[in-house]
Coordinates of C-alpha atoms and ligand atoms in Angstrom, one line a residue:
Chain A
X1 CA 92.5 82.0 83.1
X2 CA 93.7 85.5 83.6
X3 CA 96.3 86.8 86.0
X4 CA 96.7 90.5 86.7
X5 CA 100.1 91.5 87.9
X6 CA 100.4 95.0 89.5
X7 CA 103.9 96.4 88.9
X8 CA 105.6 99.7 89.9
X9 CA 108.3 101.7 88.4
X10 CA 110.4 102.5 91.5
X11 CA 113.0 105.2 92.0
X12 CA 116.5 104.8 93.6
X13 CA 118.4 107.9 94.4
X14 CA 121.4 109.2 92.6
X15 CA 124.4 109.8 94.9
X16 CA 124.0 113.6 95.3
X17 CA 120.3 113.9 95.5
X18 CA 118.4 116.9 96.6
X19 CA 115.0 117.4 98.3
X20 CA 112.4 119.2 96.2
X21 CA 111.7 122.9 97.0
X22 CA 108.3 122.0 98.7
X23 CA 110.2 119.7 101.0
X24 CA 107.8 116.8 100.4
X25 CA 109.8 114.5 98.1
X26 CA 113.2 114.1 96.4
X27 CA 113.7 116.1 93.2
X28 CA 112.9 113.6 90.5
X29 CA 116.0 114.7 88.5
X30 CA 117.9 112.4 90.9
X31 CA 115.7 109.4 90.3
X32 CA 117.2 106.2 88.8
X33 CA 114.1 104.4 87.7
X34 CA 113.6 100.7 87.4
X35 CA 111.0 97.9 87.7
X36 CA 110.4 97.2 91.4
X37 CA 112.4 94.1 92.3
X38 CA 109.5 92.3 93.9
X39 CA 107.4 92.7 90.8
X40 CA 110.0 90.9 88.7
X41 CA 109.2 87.9 90.9
X42 CA 105.4 88.2 90.7
X43 CA 105.5 88.6 86.9
X44 CA 107.7 85.5 86.6
X45 CA 105.3 83.6 88.8
X46 CA 102.4 84.4 86.5
X47 CA 104.4 83.6 83.4
X48 CA 105.4 80.3 84.9
X49 CA 101.8 79.4 85.6
X50 CA 101.0 80.2 82.0
X51 CA 103.8 78.1 80.7
X52 CA 102.9 75.0 82.8
X53 CA 99.2 75.2 82.1
X54 CA 97.3 73.1 79.5
X55 CA 94.6 75.7 79.3
X56 CA 95.2 79.3 78.0
X57 CA 96.4 81.8 80.6
X58 CA 96.6 85.5 79.9
X59 CA 99.1 87.6 81.9
X60 CA 98.2 91.2 82.1
X61 CA 100.5 93.8 83.8
X62 CA 99.2 97.0 85.2
X63 CA 101.0 100.0 86.5
X64 CA 99.8 103.3 88.0
X65 CA 102.2 105.9 86.9
X66 CA 103.2 108.6 84.5
X67 CA 104.7 108.1 80.9
X68 CA 108.0 107.0 82.3
X69 CA 106.4 103.9 83.7
X70 CA 106.0 102.6 80.1
X71 CA 109.7 101.6 80.3
X72 CA 109.0 99.1 83.1
X73 CA 105.8 97.9 81.4
X74 CA 107.9 97.2 78.3
X75 CA 110.4 95.2 80.4
X76 CA 107.4 93.1 81.6
X77 CA 106.2 92.6 78.1
X78 CA 109.7 91.5 77.1
X79 CA 109.7 89.1 80.0
X80 CA 106.5 87.4 78.9
X81 CA 103.4 89.6 79.9
X82 CA 100.7 89.3 77.2
X83 CA 99.3 92.8 77.7
X84 CA 100.1 96.0 79.6
X85 CA 97.9 98.7 81.0
X86 CA 99.0 102.0 82.5
X87 CA 96.7 104.3 84.5
X88 CA 97.6 107.9 84.9
X89 CA 96.1 111.3 85.7
X90 CA 97.8 114.2 87.3
X91 CA 95.5 114.0 90.3
X92 CA 97.0 110.6 91.1
X93 CA 100.2 112.4 92.2
X94 CA 100.6 112.4 96.0
X95 CA 98.6 109.2 96.3
X96 CA 99.6 106.8 99.1
X97 CA 99.3 103.0 98.9
X98 CA 95.6 103.0 99.6
X99 CA 94.8 105.5 96.9
X100 CA 96.9 103.5 94.4
X101 CA 95.1 100.3 95.5
X102 CA 91.8 102.0 94.6
X103 CA 93.0 102.5 91.1
X104 CA 94.3 98.9 90.9
X105 CA 91.1 97.5 92.3
X106 CA 89.1 99.4 89.6
X107 CA 91.4 97.9 86.9
X108 CA 90.9 94.5 88.4
X109 CA 87.1 95.0 88.3
X110 CA 87.4 95.9 84.6
X111 CA 89.7 93.0 83.7
X112 CA 88.1 90.4 86.0
X113 CA 91.2 88.3 86.5
X114 CA 91.2 85.0 88.4
X115 CA 94.2 86.2 90.5
X116 CA 95.8 89.4 91.3
X117 CA 99.5 89.4 92.1
X118 CA 101.5 92.3 93.6
X119 CA 104.9 92.6 95.1
X120 CA 105.3 92.3 98.9
X121 CA 106.5 95.9 98.8
X122 CA 108.2 98.4 96.6
X123 CA 111.9 99.1 97.1
X124 CA 111.4 102.9 97.2
X125 CA 108.5 103.6 99.6
X126 CA 108.3 100.1 101.2
X127 CA 104.6 100.5 102.2
X128 CA 104.0 96.7 102.0
X129 CA 100.3 97.5 101.8
X130 CA 99.1 98.2 98.2
X131 CA 98.1 94.7 97.2
X132 CA 96.3 93.9 100.4
X133 CA 94.4 97.2 100.3
X134 CA 93.3 96.4 96.8
X135 CA 92.0 93.0 98.1
X136 CA 89.8 94.8 100.6
X137 CA 88.3 97.0 97.9
X138 CA 87.7 93.9 95.7
X139 CA 86.4 91.9 98.7
X140 CA 88.7 89.1 97.7
X141 CA 90.7 86.6 100.0
X142 CA 94.3 87.7 100.3
X143 CA 97.6 86.7 101.7
X144 CA 101.0 88.5 102.0
X145 CA 104.6 87.4 101.6
X146 CA 104.0 84.3 99.5
X147 CA 107.3 82.5 98.9
X148 CA 105.9 79.3 97.2
X149 CA 102.7 78.9 95.2
X150 CA 100.7 76.1 93.6
X151 CA 98.0 77.5 91.5
X152 CA 96.3 75.5 88.8
X153 CA 94.2 77.4 86.3
X154 CA 90.6 76.5 86.7
X155 CA 91.0 75.3 90.3
X156 CA 89.1 77.3 92.9
X157 CA 91.7 76.8 95.6
X158 CA 95.4 77.7 95.6
X159 CA 98.0 76.5 98.0
X160 CA 100.9 78.7 99.1
X161 CA 103.5 79.2 101.7
X162 CA 103.8 82.5 103.7
X163 CA 107.3 83.3 104.6
X164 CA 107.4 84.4 108.3
X165 CA 110.1 86.0 110.4
X166 CA 113.1 83.7 110.9
X167 CA 112.4 81.9 107.6
X168 CA 109.6 79.8 109.1
X169 CA 107.0 78.9 106.5
X170 CA 103.2 78.6 107.0
X171 CA 101.3 76.6 104.4
X172 CA 97.9 77.9 103.6
X173 CA 95.1 77.0 101.2
X174 CA 93.1 79.9 99.8
X175 CA 89.9 80.4 97.8
X176 CA 90.3 82.1 94.3
X177 CA 90.1 84.7 93.0
X178 CA 92.6 86.0 95.5
X179 CA 95.2 88.7 95.9
X180 CA 98.7 87.4 96.7
X181 CA 101.7 89.6 97.5
X182 CA 104.8 87.8 96.2
X183 CA 108.1 87.6 98.0
X184 CA 111.6 87.7 96.6
X185 CA 113.2 84.4 95.8
X186 CA 109.9 82.6 95.0
X187 CA 111.4 81.8 91.6
X188 CA 114.3 82.9 89.4
X189 CA 113.1 85.7 87.2
X190 CA 114.2 85.3 83.6
X191 CA 116.2 87.8 81.6
X192 CA 114.5 89.2 78.5
X193 CA 116.1 88.1 75.2
X194 CA 117.1 90.8 72.7
X195 CA 114.4 89.5 70.4
X196 CA 111.7 89.8 73.0
X197 CA 112.9 93.3 73.9
X198 CA 112.5 94.2 70.3
X199 CA 109.1 92.7 70.1
X200 CA 107.9 94.3 73.3
X201 CA 108.9 97.7 71.9
X202 CA 106.3 97.3 69.2
X203 CA 103.5 96.2 71.5
X204 CA 100.8 98.7 72.5
X205 CA 100.4 99.8 76.1
X206 CA 96.8 100.6 76.9
X207 CA 96.6 103.9 78.7
X208 CA 93.5 104.5 81.0
X209 CA 92.4 107.7 82.7
X210 CA 90.5 107.9 86.0
X211 CA 87.2 108.4 84.2
X212 CA 87.8 105.2 82.2
X213 CA 87.7 103.5 85.5
X214 CA 84.7 105.5 86.9
X215 CA 87.0 107.1 89.5
X216 CA 87.2 110.7 90.3
X217 CA 89.8 113.1 91.7
X218 CA 88.4 112.5 95.3
X219 CA 89.4 108.8 95.1
X220 CA 93.1 109.4 94.6
X221 CA 95.8 111.9 95.5
X222 CA 95.8 113.4 98.9
X223 CA 92.0 113.3 99.1
X224 CA 91.9 109.6 98.5
X225 CA 94.9 108.8 100.7
X226 CA 95.0 107.6 104.3
X227 CA 98.2 109.6 105.1
X228 CA 99.8 112.8 103.9
X229 CA 103.5 113.5 103.5
X230 CA 104.3 116.6 105.6
X231 CA 108.0 116.6 105.1
X232 CA 110.8 114.5 103.6
X233 CA 114.4 115.2 104.8
X234 CA 117.8 113.8 105.0
X235 CA 118.2 112.5 108.5
X236 CA 121.0 113.5 110.8
X237 CA 121.8 109.8 111.4
X238 CA 124.5 108.3 113.5
X239 CA 127.3 107.7 111.1
X240 CA 130.1 105.3 110.9
X241 CA 133.6 106.6 111.6
X242 CA 135.0 106.6 108.1
X243 CA 138.3 104.9 107.5
X244 CA 140.2 107.3 105.1
X245 CA 143.0 106.7 102.7
X246 CA 143.5 104.6 99.6
X247 CA 142.4 101.0 99.4
X248 CA 145.7 99.7 100.8
X249 CA 145.5 102.0 103.8
X250 CA 141.8 101.3 104.4
X251 CA 142.4 97.5 104.3
X252 CA 145.4 97.9 106.6
X253 CA 143.2 99.6 109.2
X254 CA 140.5 96.9 108.7
X255 CA 143.1 94.2 109.2
X256 CA 144.1 96.0 112.5
X257 CA 140.5 95.9 113.7
X258 CA 140.3 92.2 112.9
X259 CA 143.6 91.4 114.6
X260 CA 142.5 93.4 117.6
X261 CA 139.3 91.5 117.8
X262 CA 141.0 88.1 117.5
X263 CA 143.6 89.1 120.0
X264 CA 140.9 90.1 122.5
X265 CA 138.9 86.9 121.8
X266 CA 141.7 84.4 122.2
Chain B
X1 CA 86.0 107.6 122.7
X2 CA 89.8 107.9 122.8
X3 CA 92.7 105.8 123.9
X4 CA 95.4 103.6 122.4
X5 CA 94.7 100.1 121.2
X6 CA 97.7 97.8 120.8
X7 CA 97.3 94.6 118.9
X8 CA 99.6 92.0 120.3
X9 CA 101.1 89.3 118.2
X10 CA 101.5 85.6 119.0
X11 CA 102.6 82.6 117.0
X12 CA 102.6 78.9 118.0
X13 CA 101.8 79.7 121.6
X14 CA 104.5 82.4 122.1
X15 CA 104.0 86.1 122.4
X16 CA 106.1 87.7 119.7
X17 CA 108.6 90.1 121.4
X18 CA 107.5 93.0 119.1
X19 CA 104.2 92.9 121.1
X20 CA 106.0 94.4 124.1
X21 CA 107.7 97.0 122.0
X22 CA 104.3 98.1 120.8
X23 CA 103.2 98.6 124.4
X24 CA 106.0 101.1 124.9
X25 CA 105.1 102.9 121.7
X26 CA 101.5 103.1 122.9
X27 CA 102.5 104.3 126.4
X28 CA 104.7 107.0 124.9
X29 CA 101.6 108.4 123.1
X30 CA 99.2 108.4 126.0
X31 CA 97.7 111.7 126.9
X32 CA 96.3 112.6 130.3
X33 CA 93.2 110.6 131.0
X34 CA 93.8 108.2 128.1
X35 CA 94.2 104.5 128.5
X36 CA 96.5 101.9 126.8
X37 CA 94.7 98.7 126.0
X38 CA 96.3 95.6 124.5
X39 CA 94.3 93.0 122.7
X40 CA 95.5 89.5 122.0
X41 CA 93.8 87.2 119.5
X42 CA 94.0 83.5 119.9
X43 CA 92.0 80.4 120.4
X44 CA 93.3 80.4 124.0
X45 CA 94.2 84.1 124.7
X46 CA 94.3 83.7 128.4
X47 CA 97.8 82.3 128.4
X48 CA 99.2 85.6 127.1
X49 CA 97.7 87.7 129.9
X50 CA 100.7 87.2 132.1
X51 CA 103.5 88.2 129.7
X52 CA 101.4 91.3 128.7
X53 CA 100.8 92.3 132.4
X54 CA 103.3 95.2 132.3
X55 CA 103.5 98.6 133.8
X56 CA 101.8 101.3 131.8
X57 CA 99.2 98.9 130.4
X58 CA 95.7 99.7 131.7
X59 CA 93.8 96.9 130.1
X60 CA 94.3 93.5 128.5
X61 CA 91.6 92.5 126.1
X62 CA 91.4 88.8 125.4
X63 CA 89.8 88.0 122.1
X64 CA 89.0 84.3 121.6
X65 CA 88.9 83.5 117.9
X66 CA 88.3 80.4 115.9
X67 CA 91.9 79.8 114.8
X68 CA 95.1 79.1 116.8
X69 CA 97.3 81.0 114.3
X70 CA 97.0 84.1 112.3
X71 CA 94.3 84.1 109.7
X72 CA 93.7 87.3 107.6
X73 CA 89.9 87.1 107.5
X74 CA 89.5 86.2 111.2
X75 CA 91.9 88.9 112.3
X76 CA 90.4 91.6 110.1
X77 CA 87.0 90.8 111.4
X78 CA 87.9 90.7 115.1
X79 CA 90.2 93.7 115.1
X80 CA 87.7 95.6 113.0
X81 CA 84.9 94.8 115.5
X82 CA 87.2 96.1 118.4
X83 CA 88.0 99.3 116.6
X84 CA 84.4 99.9 115.7
X85 CA 83.3 99.3 119.3
X86 CA 86.0 101.3 121.0
X87 CA 86.9 104.1 118.5
X88 CA 90.5 104.4 119.7
X89 CA 92.6 107.4 118.6
X90 CA 95.5 105.2 117.7
X91 CA 95.8 101.5 116.9
X92 CA 99.3 100.0 116.9
X93 CA 100.2 96.8 115.1
X94 CA 103.6 95.4 114.3
X95 CA 105.2 96.0 110.9
X96 CA 105.4 92.2 110.5
X97 CA 104.4 89.5 108.1
X98 CA 101.1 88.8 109.9
X99 CA 100.1 92.5 109.8
X100 CA 101.1 92.7 106.1
X101 CA 98.3 90.2 105.6
X102 CA 95.4 92.2 107.1
X103 CA 96.2 95.7 108.4
X104 CA 96.0 97.5 105.1
X105 CA 92.7 95.7 104.2
X106 CA 91.2 96.8 107.5
X107 CA 92.5 100.4 107.4
X108 CA 91.0 100.6 103.9
X109 CA 87.7 99.1 104.8
X110 CA 87.2 101.3 107.9
X111 CA 88.7 104.5 106.4
X112 CA 91.4 104.7 109.1
X113 CA 94.5 106.9 108.8
X114 CA 97.3 104.5 108.0
X115 CA 101.1 104.3 107.9
X116 CA 103.5 101.4 107.8
X117 CA 107.1 100.8 108.9
X118 CA 106.8 103.7 111.4
X119 CA 109.8 104.0 113.7
X120 CA 108.9 107.3 115.5
X121 CA 105.6 108.8 116.4
X122 CA 104.6 111.9 118.3
X123 CA 101.9 114.5 118.6
X124 CA 102.6 117.9 117.1
X125 CA 100.0 120.5 118.2
X126 CA 97.7 117.7 119.0
X127 CA 98.0 116.0 115.6
X128 CA 99.6 112.6 115.2
X129 CA 102.8 112.7 113.2
X130 CA 104.5 109.4 112.2
X131 CA 108.0 109.0 110.7
X132 CA 109.1 106.3 108.3
X133 CA 111.9 105.8 105.8
X134 CA 112.0 106.3 102.1
X135 CA 114.3 105.4 99.2
X136 CA 116.2 102.8 101.0
X137 CA 116.2 104.8 104.3
X138 CA 118.2 107.6 102.6
X139 CA 115.4 110.0 103.6
X140 CA 113.0 110.1 106.4
X141 CA 109.3 110.9 105.8
X142 CA 107.0 112.6 108.2
X143 CA 103.3 111.8 107.5
X144 CA 100.1 113.0 109.2
X145 CA 96.5 112.0 108.9
X146 CA 94.2 115.0 108.3
X147 CA 90.6 114.3 109.1
X148 CA 91.0 110.8 110.5
X149 CA 89.6 110.0 113.9
X150 CA 91.4 106.7 114.2
X151 CA 94.9 106.1 112.9
X152 CA 96.5 102.7 112.5
X153 CA 100.2 102.5 112.6
X154 CA 102.4 99.5 111.8
X155 CA 105.4 99.9 114.0
X156 CA 108.9 98.8 113.0
X157 CA 110.5 96.1 115.3
X158 CA 113.6 96.6 117.5
X159 CA 113.0 100.3 117.9
X160 CA 111.0 100.7 121.1
X161 CA 112.3 99.2 124.3
X162 CA 109.8 96.9 126.0
X163 CA 108.5 97.9 129.4
X164 CA 110.0 95.8 132.1
X165 CA 108.1 96.1 135.2
X166 CA 105.2 93.7 135.9
X167 CA 101.8 95.2 136.8
X168 CA 98.2 94.0 137.1
X169 CA 96.1 95.6 134.3
X170 CA 92.4 94.9 134.3
X171 CA 91.3 92.1 132.0
X172 CA 88.4 92.3 129.7
X173 CA 86.9 89.7 127.4
X174 CA 85.8 90.8 124.0
X175 CA 83.3 88.6 122.2
X176 CA 83.6 88.6 118.5
X177 CA 81.1 86.9 116.2
X178 CA 82.5 83.8 114.4
X179 CA 83.6 84.3 110.8
X180 CA 84.1 81.8 108.1
X181 CA 87.6 82.3 106.7
X182 CA 88.3 81.9 103.1
X183 CA 91.8 80.5 103.8
X184 CA 92.8 77.4 105.8
X185 CA 96.2 77.3 107.6
X186 CA 97.7 73.8 107.2
X187 CA 101.1 73.5 108.8
X188 CA 104.4 75.3 109.7
X189 CA 107.5 74.3 107.9
X190 CA 111.0 75.1 109.4
X191 CA 113.6 76.5 107.1
X192 CA 115.8 73.6 106.0
X193 CA 119.3 73.8 107.2
X194 CA 121.1 74.0 103.9
X195 CA 124.5 73.4 105.4
X196 CA 125.8 73.0 108.9
X197 CA 126.9 76.5 109.8
X198 CA 125.1 78.1 112.7
X199 CA 125.1 81.9 112.1
X200 CA 123.5 82.5 115.5
X201 CA 126.7 81.1 117.2
X202 CA 129.3 82.9 115.0
X203 CA 131.3 85.5 116.8
X204 CA 132.9 87.0 113.7
X205 CA 130.9 87.2 110.5
X206 CA 131.9 88.5 107.0
X207 CA 128.8 89.1 105.0
X208 CA 128.6 89.6 101.3
X209 CA 125.7 91.4 99.6
X210 CA 124.5 92.0 96.1
X211 CA 127.5 94.2 95.6
X212 CA 129.6 91.1 94.7
X213 CA 127.7 91.2 91.4
X214 CA 128.2 87.6 90.2
X215 CA 128.3 84.1 91.5
X216 CA 131.9 83.6 90.3
X217 CA 133.0 86.1 92.9
X218 CA 131.6 84.1 95.9
X219 CA 134.7 81.9 96.0
X220 CA 137.0 84.8 96.5
X221 CA 135.1 86.0 99.5
X222 CA 134.7 82.4 100.9
X223 CA 138.5 82.2 100.8
X224 CA 138.9 85.6 102.4
X225 CA 136.5 84.7 105.2
X226 CA 138.4 81.5 105.9
X227 CA 141.7 83.4 105.9
X228 CA 140.6 86.0 108.4
X229 CA 138.8 83.4 110.5
X230 CA 135.2 84.7 109.9
X231 CA 132.0 82.8 109.1
X232 CA 130.8 83.8 105.7
X233 CA 127.3 85.2 105.7
X234 CA 125.1 86.9 103.1
X235 CA 122.2 89.2 102.5
X236 CA 119.0 87.9 100.9
X237 CA 119.6 88.3 97.2
X238 CA 122.7 86.1 97.5
X239 CA 120.7 83.3 99.1
X240 CA 117.7 83.7 96.8
X241 CA 120.0 83.3 93.8
X242 CA 121.3 80.1 95.4
X243 CA 124.9 81.4 95.5
X244 CA 125.0 80.6 99.2
X245 CA 122.7 78.4 101.3
X246 CA 119.7 80.0 103.0
X247 CA 121.2 79.1 106.4
X248 CA 123.8 81.8 105.8
X249 CA 121.3 84.6 105.2
X250 CA 121.3 87.2 107.9
X251 CA 118.2 89.2 108.6
X252 CA 114.5 89.2 109.3
X253 CA 113.6 86.2 107.3
X254 CA 117.0 84.6 107.9
X255 CA 119.3 84.3 110.9
X256 CA 120.1 86.7 113.7
X257 CA 123.8 87.2 114.4
X258 CA 123.0 86.7 118.1
X259 CA 126.5 86.1 119.5
X260 CA 128.4 88.1 116.8
X261 CA 130.9 90.7 118.0
X262 CA 132.5 91.7 114.7
X263 CA 130.4 92.0 111.6
X264 CA 132.0 93.0 108.3
X265 CA 129.4 93.8 105.7
X266 CA 130.7 94.0 102.1
X267 CA 128.4 95.3 99.3
X268 CA 125.3 95.3 101.5
X269 CA 123.0 98.4 101.4
X270 CA 121.5 98.0 104.8
X271 CA 117.8 97.4 104.2
X272 CA 115.8 97.3 107.4
X273 CA 115.2 93.6 107.0
X274 CA 119.0 92.9 106.9
X275 CA 119.6 95.3 109.8
X276 CA 117.1 93.3 111.9
X277 CA 119.6 90.5 112.0
X278 CA 122.7 92.4 112.8
X279 CA 122.4 96.0 113.8
X280 CA 122.9 95.0 117.5
X281 CA 126.4 93.8 116.8
X282 CA 128.9 95.9 118.8
X283 CA 131.5 96.3 116.1
X284 CA 130.1 96.6 112.5
X285 CA 132.4 97.5 109.6
X286 CA 130.7 98.4 106.4
X287 CA 132.4 98.5 103.0
X288 CA 130.2 100.1 100.3
X289 CA 130.9 102.3 97.3
X290 CA 127.8 104.4 98.0
X291 CA 128.6 106.9 100.8
X292 CA 124.9 107.3 101.4
X293 CA 124.1 103.6 101.9
X294 CA 122.0 103.0 105.0
X295 CA 124.4 100.4 106.3
X296 CA 126.8 103.3 107.4
X297 CA 124.2 104.5 109.9
X298 CA 124.5 101.3 111.9
X299 CA 128.3 100.7 111.4
X300 CA 130.9 101.7 113.8
X301 CA 133.5 101.9 111.0
X302 CA 132.9 102.7 107.4
X303 CA 135.0 102.3 104.3
X304 CA 133.6 104.1 101.2
X305 CA 135.2 102.0 98.5
X306 CA 135.2 99.1 96.2
X307 CA 134.7 95.7 97.9
X308 CA 137.0 93.9 95.4
X309 CA 139.9 96.3 96.0
X310 CA 139.5 96.2 99.7
X311 CA 139.2 92.4 99.7
X312 CA 142.4 92.0 97.7
X313 CA 144.3 94.4 99.9
X314 CA 142.9 92.8 103.1
X315 CA 143.9 89.3 102.0
X316 CA 147.6 90.4 102.0
X317 CA 147.4 90.9 105.8
X318 CA 146.5 87.2 106.6
Ligands
LIG1 C1 109.5 90.4 104.4 C2 110.9 90.6 103.9 C3 111.9 89.9 104.5 C4 113.3 90.1 104.1 N1 114.2 89.5 104.8 C5 115.6 89.8 104.5 C6 116.6 89.1 105.2 O1 116.4 88.3 106.1 N2 117.9 89.5 104.9 C7 118.2 90.4 103.9 O2 119.4 90.6 103.7 N3 117.2 91.0 103.2 C8 115.9 90.7 103.5 N4 114.9 91.3 102.7 C9 115.3 92.0 101.5 C10 115.7 93.4 101.7 O3 114.6 94.3 101.7 C11 116.8 93.9 100.6 O4 116.2 93.7 99.4 C12 118.1 93.1 100.7 O5 118.6 93.1 102.0 C13 119.1 93.8 99.8 O6 120.3 93.1 99.8 P1 121.7 93.8 99.5 O7 122.0 94.9 100.5 O8 122.7 92.8 99.4 O9 121.5 94.4 98.1 P2 121.3 95.9 97.5 O10 120.3 96.6 98.3 O11 121.1 95.8 96.1 O12 122.7 96.6 97.9 C14 123.9 96.3 97.3 C15 124.9 97.3 97.8 O13 126.1 97.0 97.2 C16 126.8 98.2 96.9 N5 127.8 97.9 95.9 C17 127.6 97.5 94.6 N6 128.8 97.2 94.0 C18 129.8 97.5 94.9 C19 131.2 97.4 94.9 N7 131.9 97.0 93.8 N8 131.9 97.8 96.0 C20 131.2 98.2 97.1 N9 129.9 98.3 97.2 C21 129.1 97.9 96.1 C22 125.7 99.2 96.5 O14 126.1 100.5 96.7 C23 124.6 98.8 97.4 O15 124.5 99.6 98.6 C24 113.6 91.1 103.1 C25 112.5 91.8 102.5 C26 111.2 91.6 102.9 C27 110.1 92.4 102.3

């Protein structure tokens, strides 16, 4: 059995970030990059399936991103992925989730896995759509926000629970191969040991271009996307009234707010 | 063709409230001569006609499908058939767990313009422009859809106010060919209680988020909550890690702080799914070391600082 896990290197913003000159993204100098939190859980789920299986299971991670994404792929290798693939081409820049899904689906066709896992969403753009869009391109059954999974290698059905609003769970049985988007908390992701981090550093990362996947410039970037960013800006949001002073003064004011509330409530 | 098509959402026999919010979003986009239609998919769609009969809605489309509850294949096929038949300008769905399961697949298959988690939408020089958040809501992102005749938008909940006035829209039946789903829904399982606290009934909540850093710190905040007379709540990562029971998690997939009047959030960034459970609270105080954290946009009072220092100082007053 083979499980393909789609992972993303996400960006959080440094405190004093600035918008790029073209006004369409944040200046990447202010990015703090890391593996998407959701992907940590989907990788762990795949590795757990491998560990509990009697038959061999290969866990392959794939990321669509520039060189920097290798760092996240190495993290995945250190946490138990067997192989890592990265796809990049400068035309992929400005891709939305559907264009990225096109690349992931092409990798899935090439790898022919039995399951494709993706995170429910990425913490930076929160599209919550990449995995399910890839399923459409593959023509595979799919399900989103999976918080519990029973998947036995070789079986043609998997059973999972979708986590709905309010914490309600919906148990569903699905035909495989399938695309599942994995929710936070489905498992407890492991930490990589120093030894495995060292070993991962020596492992190769297979780098593919669009042409390796029989894709062209029109399939990705703005041309291949279903939306286009016009403008990114720092909103003029309603803001809290800031309580100033040192910690003691701030806490004293907070204590006042609490006392006032309790006085009014009693 | 033109017009606005809203896809209502139901679960276990109840219309989900976000369906009505979608109606308002649709109505706000209507241009002269355009109609707002709402479709509801169910094995017995008629029962949703009444709650959807609201002012501003021109048409209710009942779509009888072969499953009582959401099924990605069945929904994709039926909503796809509706869109193909009617060619609306705009299709509105909820940014919800059910939509996560099929909307992107449908948009991809039909080549629709597509954006998710949209909280504002308008027409600029005739072109649809949707706004969503980025980088933990620290920035807003305006997107458009060049060259797309139909645009599907997944709208964030709790943003648009539902229409209130009843009306009598016309009712249409849409027949959709049966499809064989590749998934079978089995049963619903309620979240287990965990412990006996009822967050929905708490008037004063002190919530801890990932900012507490480690499990050993939970005790200190539990003691602080007791001392100040608050119910201790948490954000999702704290419950996922098992540091507090799931029943204390506030947010979209947890509890709503329904009766809360004072909510102190310590070390919580303010992800939209957390805000979904607490942003309505009249007095929110946020303590966070990141002055740009999104929680400050819903808080009445903000303290930019270290939660441990504030907690220690605060304890001295009780
Ligand atoms: C379908 C779905 C459902 C979800 N449901 C929920 C839900 O019900 N509830 C929920 O909470 N989340 C939910 N989430 C997850 C949500 O997206 C966020 O991941 C989560 O809310 C983040 O929790 P947090 O704010 O505690 O952590 P983070 O986002 O990591 O924020 C931690 C904050 O602590 C601050 N901090 C760190 N150290 C300190 C310090 N010493 N002093 C002061 N501040 C400090 C940081 O600046 C940061 O802002 C859901 C997600 C999805 C996709």
